[in-house]
Coordinates of C-alpha atoms and ligand atoms in Angstrom, one line a residue:
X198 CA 4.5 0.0 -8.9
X199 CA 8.3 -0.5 -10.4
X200 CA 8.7 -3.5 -11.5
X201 CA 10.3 -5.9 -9.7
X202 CA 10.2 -9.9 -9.4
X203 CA 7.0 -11.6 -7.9
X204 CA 7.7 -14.3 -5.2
X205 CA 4.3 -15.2 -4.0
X206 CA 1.0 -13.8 -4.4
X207 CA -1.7 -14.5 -1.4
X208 CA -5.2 -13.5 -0.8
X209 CA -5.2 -10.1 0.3
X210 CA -0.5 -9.6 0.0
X211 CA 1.8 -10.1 -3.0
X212 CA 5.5 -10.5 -1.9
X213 CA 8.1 -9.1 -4.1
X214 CA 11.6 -9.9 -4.5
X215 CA 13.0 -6.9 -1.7
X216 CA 16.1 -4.5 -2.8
X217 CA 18.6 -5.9 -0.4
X218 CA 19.3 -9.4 0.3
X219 CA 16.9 -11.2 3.3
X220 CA 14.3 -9.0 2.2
X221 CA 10.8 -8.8 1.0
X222 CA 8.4 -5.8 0.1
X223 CA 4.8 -6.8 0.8
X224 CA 2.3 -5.4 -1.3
X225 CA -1.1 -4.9 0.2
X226 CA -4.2 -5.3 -1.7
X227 CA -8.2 -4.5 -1.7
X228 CA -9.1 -7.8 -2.4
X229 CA -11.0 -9.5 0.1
X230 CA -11.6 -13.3 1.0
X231 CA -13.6 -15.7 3.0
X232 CA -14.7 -19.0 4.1
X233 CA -11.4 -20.2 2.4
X234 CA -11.9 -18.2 -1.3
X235 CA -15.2 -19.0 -1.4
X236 CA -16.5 -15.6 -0.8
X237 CA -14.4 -12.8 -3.0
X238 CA -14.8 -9.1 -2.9
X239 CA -12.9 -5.7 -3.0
X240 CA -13.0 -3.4 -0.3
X241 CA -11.8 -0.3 -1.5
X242 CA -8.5 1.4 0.5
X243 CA -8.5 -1.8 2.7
X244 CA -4.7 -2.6 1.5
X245 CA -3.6 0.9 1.9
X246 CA -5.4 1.1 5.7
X247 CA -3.8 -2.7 6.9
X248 CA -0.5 -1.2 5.7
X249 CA -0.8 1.6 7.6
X250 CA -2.1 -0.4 10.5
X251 CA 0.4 -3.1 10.8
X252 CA 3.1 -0.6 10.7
X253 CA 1.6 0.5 13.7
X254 CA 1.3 -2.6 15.6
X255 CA 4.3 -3.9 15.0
X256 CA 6.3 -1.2 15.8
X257 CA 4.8 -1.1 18.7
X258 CA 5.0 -4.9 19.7
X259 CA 9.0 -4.2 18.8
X260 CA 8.8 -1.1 21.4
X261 CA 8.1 -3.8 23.7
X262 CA 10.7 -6.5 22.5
X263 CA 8.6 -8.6 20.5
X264 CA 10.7 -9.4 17.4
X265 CA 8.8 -8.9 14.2
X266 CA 10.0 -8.4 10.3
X267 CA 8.8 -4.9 9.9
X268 CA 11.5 -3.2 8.6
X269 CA 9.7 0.1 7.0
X270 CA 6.8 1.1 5.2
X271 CA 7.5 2.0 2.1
X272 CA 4.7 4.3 1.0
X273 CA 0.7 3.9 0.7
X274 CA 0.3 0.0 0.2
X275 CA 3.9 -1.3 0.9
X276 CA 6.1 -1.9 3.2
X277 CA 9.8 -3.3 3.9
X278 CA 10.2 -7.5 5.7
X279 CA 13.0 -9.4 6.5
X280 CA 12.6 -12.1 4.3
X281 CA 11.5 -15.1 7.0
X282 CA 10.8 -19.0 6.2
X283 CA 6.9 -19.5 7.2
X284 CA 6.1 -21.8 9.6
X285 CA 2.9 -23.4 8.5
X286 CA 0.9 -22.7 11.2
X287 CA -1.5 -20.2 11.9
X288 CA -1.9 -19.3 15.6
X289 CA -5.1 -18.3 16.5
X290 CA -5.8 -16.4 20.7
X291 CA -9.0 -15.9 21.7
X292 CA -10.6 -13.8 24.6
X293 CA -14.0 -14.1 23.9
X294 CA -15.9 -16.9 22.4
X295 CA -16.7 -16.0 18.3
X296 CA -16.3 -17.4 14.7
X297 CA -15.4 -21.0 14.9
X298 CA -14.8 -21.3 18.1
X299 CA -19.4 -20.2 18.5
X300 CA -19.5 -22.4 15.9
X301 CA -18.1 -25.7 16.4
X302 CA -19.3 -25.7 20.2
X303 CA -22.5 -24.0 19.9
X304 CA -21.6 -21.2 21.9
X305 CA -23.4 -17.5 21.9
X306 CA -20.8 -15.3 20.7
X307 CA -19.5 -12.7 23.2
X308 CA -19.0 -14.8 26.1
X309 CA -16.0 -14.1 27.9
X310 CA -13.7 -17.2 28.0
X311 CA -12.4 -17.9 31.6
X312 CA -8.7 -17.9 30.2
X313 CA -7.1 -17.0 26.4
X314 CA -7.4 -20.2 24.3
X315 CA -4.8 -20.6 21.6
X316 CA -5.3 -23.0 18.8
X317 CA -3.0 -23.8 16.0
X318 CA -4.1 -24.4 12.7
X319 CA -2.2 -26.0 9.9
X320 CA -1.7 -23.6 6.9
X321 CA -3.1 -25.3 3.9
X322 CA -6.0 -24.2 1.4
X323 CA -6.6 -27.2 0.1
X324 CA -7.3 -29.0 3.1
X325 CA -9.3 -25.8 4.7
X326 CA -6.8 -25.2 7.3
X327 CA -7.0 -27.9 9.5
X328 CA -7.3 -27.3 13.4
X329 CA -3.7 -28.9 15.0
X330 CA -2.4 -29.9 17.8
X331 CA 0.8 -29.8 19.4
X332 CA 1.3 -33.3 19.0
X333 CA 1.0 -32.8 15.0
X334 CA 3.1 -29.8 14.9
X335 CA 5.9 -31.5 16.8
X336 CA 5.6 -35.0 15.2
X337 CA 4.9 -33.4 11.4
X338 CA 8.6 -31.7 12.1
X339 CA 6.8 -27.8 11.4
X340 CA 8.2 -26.6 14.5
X341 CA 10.1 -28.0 17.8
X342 CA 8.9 -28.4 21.3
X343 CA 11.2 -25.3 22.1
X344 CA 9.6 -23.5 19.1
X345 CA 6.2 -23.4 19.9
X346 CA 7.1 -22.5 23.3
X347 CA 8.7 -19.5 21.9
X348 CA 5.4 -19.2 19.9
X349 CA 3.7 -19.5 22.7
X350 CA 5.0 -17.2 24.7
X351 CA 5.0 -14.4 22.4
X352 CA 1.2 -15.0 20.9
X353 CA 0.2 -14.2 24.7
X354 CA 2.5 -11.4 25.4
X355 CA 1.0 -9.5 21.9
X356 CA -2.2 -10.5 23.1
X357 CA -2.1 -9.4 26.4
X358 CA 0.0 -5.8 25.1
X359 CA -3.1 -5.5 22.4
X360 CA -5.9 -6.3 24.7
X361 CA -4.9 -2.9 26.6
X362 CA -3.9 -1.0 23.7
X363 CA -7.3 -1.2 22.0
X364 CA -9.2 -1.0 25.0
X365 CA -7.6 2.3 25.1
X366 CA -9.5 3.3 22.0
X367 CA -12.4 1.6 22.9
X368 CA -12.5 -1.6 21.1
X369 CA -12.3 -5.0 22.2
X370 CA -10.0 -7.4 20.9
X371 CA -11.7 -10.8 20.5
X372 CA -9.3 -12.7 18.9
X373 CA -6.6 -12.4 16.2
X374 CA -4.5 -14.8 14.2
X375 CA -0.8 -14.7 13.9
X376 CA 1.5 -16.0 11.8
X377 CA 5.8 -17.0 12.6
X378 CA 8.7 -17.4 10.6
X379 CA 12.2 -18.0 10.8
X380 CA 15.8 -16.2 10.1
X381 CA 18.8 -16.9 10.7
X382 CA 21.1 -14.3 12.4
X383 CA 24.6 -15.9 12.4
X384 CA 24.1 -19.4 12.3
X385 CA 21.2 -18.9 15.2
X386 CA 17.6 -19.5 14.3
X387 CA 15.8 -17.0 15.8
X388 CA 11.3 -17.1 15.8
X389 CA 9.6 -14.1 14.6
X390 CA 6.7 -12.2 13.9
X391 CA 5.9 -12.0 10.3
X392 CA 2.4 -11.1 8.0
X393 CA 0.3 -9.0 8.9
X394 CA -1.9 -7.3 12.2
X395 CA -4.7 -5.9 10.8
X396 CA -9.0 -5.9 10.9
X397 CA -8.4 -8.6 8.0
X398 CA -7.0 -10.9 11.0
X399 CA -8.6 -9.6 14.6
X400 CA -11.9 -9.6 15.4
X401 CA -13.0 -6.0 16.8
X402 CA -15.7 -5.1 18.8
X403 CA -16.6 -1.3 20.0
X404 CA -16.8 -1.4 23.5
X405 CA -19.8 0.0 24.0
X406 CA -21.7 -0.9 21.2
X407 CA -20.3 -4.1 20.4
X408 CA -20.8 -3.2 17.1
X409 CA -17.5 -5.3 15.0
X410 CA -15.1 -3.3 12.9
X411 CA -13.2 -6.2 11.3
X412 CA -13.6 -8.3 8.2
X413 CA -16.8 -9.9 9.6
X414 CA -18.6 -6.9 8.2
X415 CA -17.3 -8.3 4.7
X416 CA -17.9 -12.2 5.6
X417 CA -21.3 -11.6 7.2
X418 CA -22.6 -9.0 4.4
X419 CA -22.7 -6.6 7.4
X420 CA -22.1 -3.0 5.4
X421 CA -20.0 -0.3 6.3
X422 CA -16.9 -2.6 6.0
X423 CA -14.2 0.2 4.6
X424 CA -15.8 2.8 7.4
X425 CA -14.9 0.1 9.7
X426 CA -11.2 0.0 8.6
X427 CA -11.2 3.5 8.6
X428 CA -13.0 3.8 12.3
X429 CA -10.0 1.4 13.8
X430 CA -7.0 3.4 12.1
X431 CA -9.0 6.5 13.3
X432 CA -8.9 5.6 17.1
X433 CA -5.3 4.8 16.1
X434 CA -4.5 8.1 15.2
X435 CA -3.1 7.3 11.9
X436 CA -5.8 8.1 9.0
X437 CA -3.5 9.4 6.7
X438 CA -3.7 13.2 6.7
X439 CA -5.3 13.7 3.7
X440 CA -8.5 11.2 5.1
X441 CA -9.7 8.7 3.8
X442 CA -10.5 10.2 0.0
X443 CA -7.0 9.3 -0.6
X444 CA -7.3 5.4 0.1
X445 CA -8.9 4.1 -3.0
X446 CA -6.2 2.8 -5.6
X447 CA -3.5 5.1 -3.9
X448 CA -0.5 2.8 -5.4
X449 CA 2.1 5.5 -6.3
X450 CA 1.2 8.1 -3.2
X451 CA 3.8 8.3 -0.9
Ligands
C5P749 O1 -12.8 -18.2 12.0 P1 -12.2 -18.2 13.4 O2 -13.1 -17.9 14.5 O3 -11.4 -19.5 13.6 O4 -11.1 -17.0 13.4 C1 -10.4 -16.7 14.5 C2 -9.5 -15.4 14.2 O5 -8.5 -15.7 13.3 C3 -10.4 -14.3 13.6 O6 -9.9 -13.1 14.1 C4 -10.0 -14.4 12.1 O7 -10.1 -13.1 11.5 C5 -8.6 -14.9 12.1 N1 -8.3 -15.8 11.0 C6 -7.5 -15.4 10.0 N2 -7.2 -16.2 8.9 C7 -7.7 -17.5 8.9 C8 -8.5 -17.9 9.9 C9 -8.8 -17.1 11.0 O8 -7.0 -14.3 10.0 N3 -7.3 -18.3 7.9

């Protein structure tokens, strides 16, 4: 990796300083964690598959106008952002009942919701993440009434454009979590997509099996979790040529 100036350093991304002004080179890692940090691991070629993966996605959410800060990939594990201000809110859609959602209501996972349910979640470690309302976003100042509407909107536009494309290789998408920022083109604030789209932050389940391909495998001490990775970017069409023998610690291959 050339050296360059560090800006932030998350779980699984470190964000560099980019080469041109407004923007940033994310740097995707192995490094895996859950339940809030309390569970660390490694799972080996994971940054260099998500890179791959969210290039993918977000390309093709911007094939269908959803504005995003993918600029380029820039090799194995990073790629090329407009540098966005983060609104602090993670958006979580759902399809089918999982996770917290099982959780919290006592629900068997797998049941079909009658409608996509999307929660907000304020973005903060040290308070776990706390589940938000509207209400809080609005009166907190994180975003406007005509923000999250924008947010809105475009969480169930990617969800319903994602729901088809994976069902097109066979997998269901359960839910996902997004996460919005904010540039400025010309003294208008425009909303985008930022982070990541990636088995880190979807839940995936093989259609016929049910069998999930995501980071549950790593939260639940499933196994297989890197053949998981590698199954979804498979279906994708976009295991890097040379397969997946290439993925561990690949941080100079182009
Ligand atoms: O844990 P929960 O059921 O609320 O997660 C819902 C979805 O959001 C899952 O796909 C999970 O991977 C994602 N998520 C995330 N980052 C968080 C919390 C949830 O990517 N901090």
């Amino acid at each position: 990796m050339a050296k360059r100036r560090q800006l932030y350093e998350g779980k699984a991304k470190v964000i560099f300083e980019g080469p041109e002004p407004g923007t940033v080179v994310q740097y995707f890692k192995d490094d895996a964690t859950a339940f809030n940090n309390k569970k660390k691991g490694t799972i080996t070629g994971k940054g260099v598959l998500n890179n791959r993966i969210s290039e993918y996605l977000m390309l093709k959410l911007a094939d269908i106008g959803i504005p995003t800060h993918f600029v380029r990939r820039l090799n194995m594990r990073e790629q090329l952002v407009r540098e966005v201000e983060i609104i602090p809110i993670e958006v979580v859609v759902r399809n089918i009942i999982a996770g917290s959602l099982a959780k919290r209501f006592d629900m068997p996972e797998g049941t079909p919701l009658p409608r996509s349910i999307v929660e907000y979640y304020y973005k903060a470690d040290e308070l776990d993440d706390p589940m938000v309302s509207e209400e809080h976003i609005t009166a907190f100042g994180w975003a406007t009434p005509p923000d999250l509407d924008e947010i809105m909107s475009m969480s169930l536009r990617i969800n319903d454009f994602l729901t088809g494309l994976f069902l097109g290789i066979g997998i269901r998408l359960i839910d996902f979590k997004l996460e919005f920022g904010r540039v400025w083109e010309e003294e208008q604030m425009r909303i985008i997509l930022a982070d990541e789209i990636s088995p880190d932050n979807c839940r995936l389940w093989d259609m016929n099996t049910n069998e999930k391909m995501d980071k549950d495998r790593f939260r639940r001490d499933l196994g297989g979790v890197e053949e998981a990775y590698q199954e979804v970017a498979r279906r994708l069409g976009i295991l890097p040529e040379s397969g997946p023998g290439d993925m561990p610690g690949s941080d100079t291959m182009q």
